[in-house]
Amino acid sequence: MPPVPVNTEKQEEIQSLDKELYDSTRSICDEIKLLSERLALMDEKKSEVSEAVYTRVKTDYVNRLEEIKKSFESKKEEIQKIIRNFQEKKSTEEERLKKHQETLEEAKLRSFLGEYSDKKFKEIESRENAEIKKHENTLNALQNNLGQYEQLLNLPTLQPKEELPPPPSPPEEINFPLEGKYFESEGVSEPKFKIKTKSVETVTAQPLERLKTEKSRHFKNVAEAPKNTPAPLNMGFDDSISAILRTIPLEEDEVPAEKEVPAADSFPSPAKLVCIQGEVEPTEFELGENTSIGRSPSNDVILKEAKVSRQHATIHQSGPQYIVVDLKSSNGVYVNGIKVEEQALQDGDEVSVGSYKFKFHLI
């Protein structure tokens, strides 16, 4: 029995998008993003314009943003209805595909048991493989459409920036000169600091407790400060202060804490791509700082297929994350069935390039 031909008319109907709805919704999302960015930028110029001008312009942008958001909600309802329709079709196609796969599996078993002749098995195999291919193509088309519509609903919109609190004031510094005898060979006596002002000159005795406090602040980020170190000659004022503070022992509860060790999350974990669909050698690729993917032999992952661009995509390491970037390829990059331009990968994500599919795994 000859193979059943693929219903190309049905496939074309499923593969096509409502271009007018898609483009108009995309335009609305772009306008929402633009208005949100402008509202965020307004705060930077708030001090340079009058309150009346600032309020008038901001009110205008807020009103326009609310109107365009209403338009988006209207489009969103239409898109959600289309998504539900595609999901129903996808479920139906999955059931049909499963049925043909089971029929082929059953024929293989019966052929092995000798119930079917080779000729009969070949006829069944040819027919069922054609049906399986048809339903797989239809499912791929449905998944691509679903991905594009779902991505459209999830396009990010910027919100106005929040004003950051002012940075904390720097700690007060010692800004008066020292005069007289600062230290002795066997230790430090209670030194005397002469403080000069414009009109008054006084000599004030500084208690040892205050010097301990100053020393604790001076060695704030040091695990253990050196003790009883003699001061070198011809030092400047700042060095003199350091020399005095180093000679004063700290109490146990005043010893500064050790520097914190960076958290393990700040270090990148090794990762790899494992090919789960398509013929490529090797089937696993360990990812480095930058891993290139494409048809050209210069790439780290070489995929020899017409659907794959010469320089198709790259996966680069950014801190603890791995980010896949589409290099303006002809057929795009998909993560879990959704077309992306740039996407941070999670353990177990499925990355599709052309007809190849890979699983991303943290090692």
GROMACS .gro file of C-alpha atoms in nm, residues 3-356:
model
  354
    3PRO     CA    1   0.233   0.602   0.168
    4VAL     CA    2  -0.043   0.847   0.253
    5PRO     CA    3   0.053   1.194   0.119
    6VAL     CA    4   0.097   1.479   0.366
    7ASN     CA    5  -0.196   1.720   0.370
    8THR     CA    6   0.000   2.036   0.283
    9GLU     CA    7  -0.314   2.252   0.276
   10LYS     CA    8  -0.390   2.166   0.639
   11GLN     CA    9  -0.031   2.229   0.742
   12GLU     CA   10  -0.025   2.570   0.573
   13GLU     CA   11  -0.341   2.670   0.760
   14ILE     CA   12  -0.190   2.573   1.095
   15GLN     CA   13   0.148   2.730   1.029
   16SER     CA   14   0.012   3.072   0.935
   17LEU     CA   15  -0.016   3.345   1.199
   18ASP     CA   16  -0.275   3.618   1.217
   19LYS     CA   17  -0.019   3.870   1.095
   20GLU     CA   18  -0.242   4.174   1.142
   21LEU     CA   19  -0.321   4.082   1.503
   22TYR     CA   20   0.040   3.989   1.577
   23ASP     CA   21   0.188   4.308   1.427
   24SER     CA   22  -0.066   4.542   1.588
   25THR     CA   23  -0.014   4.381   1.930
   26ARG     CA   24   0.364   4.401   1.890
   27SER     CA   25   0.330   4.771   1.804
   28ILE     CA   26   0.121   4.830   2.118
   29CYS     CA   27   0.383   4.653   2.333
   30ASP     CA   28   0.659   4.868   2.182
   31GLU     CA   29   0.462   5.185   2.261
   32ILE     CA   30   0.403   5.072   2.622
   33LYS     CA   31   0.775   5.017   2.659
   34LEU     CA   32   0.859   5.357   2.506
   35LEU     CA   33   0.615   5.549   2.728
   36SER     CA   34   0.739   5.365   3.038
   37GLU     CA   35   1.100   5.454   2.952
   38ARG     CA   36   1.008   5.821   2.906
   39LEU     CA   37   0.831   5.829   3.241
   40ALA     CA   38   1.139   5.679   3.404
   41LEU     CA   39   1.366   5.940   3.241
   42MET     CA   40   1.150   6.230   3.362
   43ASP     CA   41   1.278   6.203   3.717
   44GLU     CA   42   1.631   6.284   3.598
   45LYS     CA   43   1.512   6.625   3.470
   46LYS     CA   44   1.263   6.702   3.747
   47SER     CA   45   1.493   6.955   3.916
   48GLU     CA   46   1.557   7.140   3.588
   49VAL     CA   47   1.196   7.232   3.503
   50SER     CA   48   0.910   7.399   3.686
   51GLU     CA   49   0.664   7.193   3.885
   52ALA     CA   50   0.380   7.292   3.650
   53VAL     CA   51   0.566   7.176   3.337
   54TYR     CA   52   0.679   6.853   3.502
   55THR     CA   53   0.325   6.771   3.621
   56ARG     CA   54   0.166   6.852   3.284
   57VAL     CA   55   0.405   6.635   3.083
   58LYS     CA   56   0.395   6.347   3.330
   59THR     CA   57   0.014   6.352   3.339
   60ASP     CA   58   0.008   6.340   2.959
   61TYR     CA   59   0.237   6.034   2.949
   62VAL     CA   60   0.048   5.856   3.229
   63ASN     CA   61  -0.287   5.905   3.050
   64ARG     CA   62  -0.145   5.785   2.718
   65LEU     CA   63   0.007   5.482   2.890
   66GLU     CA   64  -0.326   5.390   3.050
   67GLU     CA   65  -0.505   5.415   2.715
   68ILE     CA   66  -0.254   5.199   2.532
   69LYS     CA   67  -0.264   4.942   2.813
   70LYS     CA   68  -0.642   4.914   2.763
   71SER     CA   69  -0.579   4.843   2.394
   72PHE     CA   70  -0.330   4.574   2.491
   73GLU     CA   71  -0.585   4.406   2.721
   74SER     CA   72  -0.830   4.391   2.431
   75LYS     CA   73  -0.569   4.231   2.203
   76LYS     CA   74  -0.466   4.000   2.485
   77GLU     CA   75  -0.814   3.845   2.499
   78GLU     CA   76  -0.803   3.769   2.126
   79ILE     CA   77  -0.456   3.614   2.152
   80GLN     CA   78  -0.554   3.401   2.454
   81LYS     CA   79  -0.849   3.266   2.256
   82ILE     CA   80  -0.616   3.173   1.966
   83ILE     CA   81  -0.371   3.009   2.210
   84ARG     CA   82  -0.648   2.793   2.355
   85ASN     CA   83  -0.747   2.689   2.003
   86PHE     CA   84  -0.387   2.595   1.917
   87GLN     CA   85  -0.354   2.400   2.244
   88GLU     CA   86  -0.665   2.197   2.159
   89LYS     CA   87  -0.528   2.123   1.810
   90LYS     CA   88  -0.195   2.029   1.961
   91SER     CA   89  -0.362   1.784   2.202
   92THR     CA   90  -0.553   1.624   1.913
   93GLU     CA   91  -0.239   1.591   1.700
   94GLU     CA   92  -0.049   1.434   1.991
   95GLU     CA   93  -0.320   1.169   2.027
   96ARG     CA   94  -0.310   1.094   1.654
   97LEU     CA   95   0.068   1.074   1.656
   98LYS     CA   96   0.064   0.837   1.952
   99LYS     CA   97  -0.188   0.612   1.777
  100HIS     CA   98   0.029   0.576   1.464
  101GLN     CA   99   0.344   0.520   1.672
  102GLU     CA  100   0.169   0.237   1.859
  103THR     CA  101   0.045   0.084   1.531
  104LEU     CA  102   0.402   0.079   1.397
  105GLU     CA  103   0.532  -0.065   1.724
  106GLU     CA  104   0.270  -0.339   1.713
  107ALA     CA  105   0.358  -0.423   1.350
  108LYS     CA  106   0.725  -0.459   1.444
  109LEU     CA  107   0.637  -0.702   1.721
  110ARG     CA  108   0.406  -0.910   1.499
  111SER     CA  109   0.672  -0.917   1.226
  112PHE     CA  110   0.930  -1.039   1.479
  113LEU     CA  111   0.692  -1.314   1.589
  114GLY     CA  112   0.649  -1.424   1.226
  115GLU     CA  113   0.283  -1.324   1.197
  116TYR     CA  114   0.353  -1.061   0.926
  117SER     CA  115   0.552  -1.125   0.611
  118ASP     CA  116   0.830  -0.885   0.521
  119LYS     CA  117   0.618  -0.740   0.240
  120LYS     CA  118   0.321  -0.673   0.465
  121PHE     CA  119   0.540  -0.522   0.736
  122LYS     CA  120   0.711  -0.291   0.483
  123GLU     CA  121   0.372  -0.164   0.365
  124ILE     CA  122   0.258  -0.092   0.720
  125GLU     CA  123   0.592   0.065   0.811
  126SER     CA  124   0.586   0.294   0.504
  127ARG     CA  125   0.227   0.402   0.568
  128GLU     CA  126   0.270   0.465   0.942
  129ASN     CA  127   0.602   0.649   0.902
  130ALA     CA  128   0.435   0.886   0.655
  131GLU     CA  129   0.153   0.954   0.903
  132ILE     CA  130   0.398   0.998   1.191
  133LYS     CA  131   0.603   1.247   0.986
  134LYS     CA  132   0.288   1.441   0.893
  135HIS     CA  133   0.172   1.473   1.253
  136GLU     CA  134   0.521   1.562   1.376
  137ASN     CA  135   0.539   1.846   1.121
  138THR     CA  136   0.195   1.966   1.227
  139LEU     CA  137   0.295   1.959   1.595
  140ASN     CA  138   0.613   2.156   1.521
  141ALA     CA  139   0.410   2.419   1.339
  142LEU     CA  140   0.161   2.440   1.626
  143GLN     CA  141   0.442   2.469   1.882
  144ASN     CA  142   0.608   2.749   1.685
  145ASN     CA  143   0.283   2.942   1.667
  146LEU     CA  144   0.216   2.890   2.037
  147GLY     CA  145   0.567   3.009   2.119
  148GLN     CA  146   0.528   3.331   1.920
  149TYR     CA  147   0.188   3.415   2.068
  150GLU     CA  148   0.297   3.334   2.425
  151GLN     CA  149   0.611   3.545   2.382
  152LEU     CA  150   0.393   3.831   2.259
  153LEU     CA  151   0.185   3.820   2.579
  154ASN     CA  152   0.498   3.818   2.794
  155LEU     CA  153   0.684   4.108   2.632
  156PRO     CA  154   0.839   4.303   2.921
  157THR     CA  155   0.737   4.662   2.986
  158LEU     CA  156   0.961   4.899   3.178
  159GLN     CA  157   0.831   5.063   3.492
  160PRO     CA  158   0.939   5.412   3.609
  161LYS     CA  159   1.261   5.400   3.806
  162GLU     CA  160   1.238   5.437   4.182
  163GLU     CA  161   1.442   5.713   4.337
  164LEU     CA  162   1.738   5.568   4.522
  165PRO     CA  163   1.808   5.684   4.877
  166PRO     CA  164   2.113   5.910   4.917
  167PRO     CA  165   2.438   5.725   4.997
  168PRO     CA  166   2.543   5.718   5.364
  169SER     CA  167   2.779   5.990   5.482
  170PRO     CA  168   3.144   5.884   5.509
  171PRO     CA  169   3.278   5.831   5.861
  172GLU     CA  170   3.417   6.138   6.031
  173GLU     CA  171   3.794   6.164   5.989
  174ILE     CA  172   4.055   6.295   6.230
  175ASN     CA  173   4.159   6.628   6.082
  176PHE     CA  174   4.369   6.798   6.348
  177PRO     CA  175   4.751   6.797   6.386
  178LEU     CA  176   4.942   6.635   6.668
  179GLU     CA  177   5.214   6.805   6.865
  180GLY     CA  178   5.442   6.693   7.141
  181LYS     CA  179   5.560   6.348   7.239
  182TYR     CA  180   5.338   6.079   7.085
  183PHE     CA  181   5.483   5.750   7.209
  184GLU     CA  182   5.748   5.600   7.435
  185SER     CA  183   5.973   5.299   7.381
  186GLU     CA  184   5.787   5.069   7.622
  187GLY     CA  185   5.432   5.159   7.514
  188VAL     CA  186   5.201   5.453   7.486
  189SER     CA  187   5.115   5.689   7.762
  190GLU     CA  188   4.793   5.884   7.739
  191PRO     CA  189   4.885   6.129   7.461
  192LYS     CA  190   4.787   6.492   7.449
  193PHE     CA  191   4.634   6.633   7.134
  194LYS     CA  192   4.664   7.004   7.070
  195ILE     CA  193   4.357   7.123   6.876
  196LYS     CA  194   4.388   7.452   6.689
  197THR     CA  195   4.095   7.666   6.580
  198LYS     CA  196   4.074   8.017   6.434
  199SER     CA  197   4.045   8.186   6.770
  200VAL     CA  198   4.113   7.934   7.046
  201GLU     CA  199   4.405   7.701   7.116
  202THR     CA  200   4.351   7.437   7.380
  203VAL     CA  201   4.522   7.118   7.487
  204THR     CA  202   4.288   6.827   7.553
  205ALA     CA  203   4.376   6.494   7.707
  206GLN     CA  204   4.235   6.204   7.510
  207PRO     CA  205   4.148   5.894   7.719
  208LEU     CA  206   4.279   5.555   7.620
  209GLU     CA  207   3.924   5.426   7.552
  210ARG     CA  208   3.878   5.676   7.269
  211LEU     CA  209   4.205   5.572   7.106
  212LYS     CA  210   4.090   5.210   7.121
  213THR     CA  211   3.770   5.309   6.944
  214GLU     CA  212   3.968   5.496   6.677
  215LYS     CA  213   4.195   5.193   6.633
  216SER     CA  214   3.900   4.959   6.590
  217ARG     CA  215   3.764   5.185   6.316
  218HIS     CA  216   4.106   5.224   6.157
  219PHE     CA  217   4.145   4.844   6.117
  220LYS     CA  218   3.781   4.783   6.029
  221ASN     CA  219   3.849   4.536   5.746
  222VAL     CA  220   4.164   4.370   5.889
  223ALA     CA  221   4.141   4.036   6.064
  224GLU     CA  222   4.424   4.107   6.309
  225ALA     CA  223   4.600   4.441   6.358
  226PRO     CA  224   4.978   4.440   6.434
  227LYS     CA  225   5.064   4.525   6.792
  228ASN     CA  226   5.340   4.731   6.953
  229THR     CA  227   5.501   4.828   6.620
  230PRO     CA  228   5.742   5.122   6.660
  231ALA     CA  229   5.671   5.423   6.437
  232PRO     CA  230   5.925   5.512   6.169
  233LEU     CA  231   6.091   5.853   6.163
  234ASN     CA  232   5.988   6.142   5.933
  235MET     CA  233   5.632   6.014   5.892
  236GLY     CA  234   5.337   6.232   5.790
  237PHE     CA  235   5.031   6.302   5.995
  238ASP     CA  236   4.826   6.004   5.866
  239ASP     CA  237   5.118   5.767   5.929
  240SER     CA  238   5.157   5.908   6.281
  241ILE     CA  239   4.794   5.830   6.361
  242SER     CA  240   4.835   5.476   6.224
  243ALA     CA  241   5.149   5.423   6.432
  244ILE     CA  242   4.975   5.533   6.753
  245LEU     CA  243   4.668   5.323   6.687
  246ARG     CA  244   4.874   5.009   6.613
  247THR     CA  245   5.034   5.016   6.958
  248ILE     CA  246   4.703   5.004   7.147
  249PRO     CA  247   4.571   4.648   7.209
  250LEU     CA  248   4.206   4.574   7.142
  251GLU     CA  249   3.976   4.390   7.377
  252GLU     CA  250   3.849   4.049   7.259
  253ASP     CA  251   3.504   4.186   7.175
  254GLU     CA  252   3.662   4.470   6.974
  255VAL     CA  253   3.862   4.253   6.731
  256PRO     CA  254   3.721   4.314   6.379
  257ALA     CA  255   3.550   4.025   6.205
  258GLU     CA  256   3.727   3.840   5.927
  259LYS     CA  257   3.643   3.923   5.569
  260GLU     CA  258   3.342   3.733   5.439
  261VAL     CA  259   3.409   3.461   5.185
  262PRO     CA  260   3.206   3.516   4.866
  263ALA     CA  261   2.895   3.301   4.841
  264ALA     CA  262   2.919   2.988   4.630
  265ASP     CA  263   2.643   3.123   4.401
  266SER     CA  264   2.878   3.396   4.280
  267PHE     CA  265   3.103   3.135   4.115
  268PRO     CA  266   2.989   2.988   3.781
  269SER     CA  267   2.896   2.620   3.770
  270PRO     CA  268   3.023   2.411   3.478
  271ALA     CA  269   2.754   2.330   3.222
  272LYS     CA  270   2.705   2.129   2.904
  273LEU     CA  271   2.475   2.087   2.602
  274VAL     CA  272   2.351   1.734   2.529
  275CYS     CA  273   2.213   1.665   2.179
  276ILE     CA  274   1.872   1.491   2.198
  277GLN     CA  275   1.765   1.533   1.834
  278GLY     CA  276   1.983   1.543   1.522
  279GLU     CA  277   2.310   1.379   1.422
  280VAL     CA  278   2.620   1.552   1.558
  281GLU     CA  279   2.955   1.434   1.692
  282PRO     CA  280   3.020   1.449   1.979
  283THR     CA  281   2.673   1.447   2.134
  284GLU     CA  282   2.782   1.643   2.444
  285PHE     CA  283   2.955   1.982   2.453
  286GLU     CA  284   3.101   2.134   2.769
  287LEU     CA  285   3.036   2.510   2.773
  288GLY     CA  286   3.312   2.766   2.823
  289GLU     CA  287   3.305   3.145   2.860
  290ASN     CA  288   3.184   3.175   2.499
  291THR     CA  289   3.054   2.877   2.301
  292SER     CA  290   2.965   2.946   1.935
  293ILE     CA  291   2.702   2.746   1.744
  294GLY     CA  292   2.658   2.739   1.365
  295ARG     CA  293   2.723   2.576   1.029
  296SER     CA  294   3.076   2.719   0.985
  297PRO     CA  295   3.368   2.488   1.083
  298SER     CA  296   3.504   2.773   1.299
  299ASN     CA  297   3.226   2.720   1.557
  300ASP     CA  298   3.259   2.522   1.880
  301VAL     CA  299   2.933   2.335   1.802
  302ILE     CA  300   2.916   2.260   1.426
  303LEU     CA  301   2.569   2.179   1.290
  304LYS     CA  302   2.579   2.083   0.921
  305GLU     CA  303   2.230   2.177   0.807
  306ALA     CA  304   2.088   2.436   0.564
  307LYS     CA  305   1.847   2.568   0.831
  308VAL     CA  306   2.144   2.660   1.052
  309SER     CA  307   2.322   2.990   0.976
  310ARG     CA  308   2.701   3.003   0.949
  311GLN     CA  309   2.719   3.199   1.274
  312HIS     CA  310   2.385   3.107   1.429
  313ALA     CA  311   2.409   3.162   1.805
  314THR     CA  312   2.641   3.182   2.102
  315ILE     CA  313   2.618   3.083   2.469
  316HIS     CA  314   2.827   3.306   2.692
  317GLN     CA  315   2.895   3.284   3.062
  318SER     CA  316   2.793   3.582   3.276
  319GLY     CA  317   2.875   3.525   3.642
  320PRO     CA  318   2.684   3.214   3.754
  321GLN     CA  319   2.455   3.225   3.448
  322TYR     CA  320   2.477   3.096   3.090
  323ILE     CA  321   2.298   3.315   2.833
  324VAL     CA  322   2.207   3.205   2.480
  325VAL     CA  323   2.208   3.484   2.217
  326ASP     CA  324   2.065   3.464   1.864
  327LEU     CA  325   2.323   3.613   1.622
  328LYS     CA  326   2.052   3.741   1.383
  329SER     CA  327   2.014   3.393   1.233
  330SER     CA  328   1.768   3.315   0.952
  331ASN     CA  329   1.558   3.061   1.144
  332GLY     CA  330   1.605   3.179   1.502
  333VAL     CA  331   1.679   3.013   1.837
  334TYR     CA  332   1.412   2.850   2.052
  335VAL     CA  333   1.419   2.781   2.427
  336ASN     CA  334   1.150   2.538   2.541
  337GLY     CA  335   0.966   2.600   2.211
  338ILE     CA  336   0.968   2.982   2.243
  339LYS     CA  337   1.169   3.191   2.000
  340VAL     CA  338   1.419   3.413   2.185
  341GLU     CA  339   1.680   3.674   2.101
  342GLU     CA  340   1.859   3.649   2.436
  343GLN     CA  341   1.771   3.417   2.724
  344ALA     CA  342   1.932   3.304   3.052
  345LEU     CA  343   1.927   2.923   3.061
  346GLN     CA  344   1.802   2.710   3.349
  347ASP     CA  345   1.903   2.351   3.421
  348GLY     CA  346   1.698   2.120   3.197
  349ASP     CA  347   1.602   2.385   2.935
  350GLU     CA  348   1.562   2.262   2.577
  351VAL     CA  349   1.749   2.469   2.315
  352SER     CA  350   1.650   2.428   1.947
  353VAL     CA  351   1.868   2.537   1.653
  354GLY     CA  352   1.731   2.438   1.312
  355SER     CA  353   1.609   2.079   1.347
  356TYR     CA  354   1.865   2.009   1.623
   0.00000   0.00000   0.00000
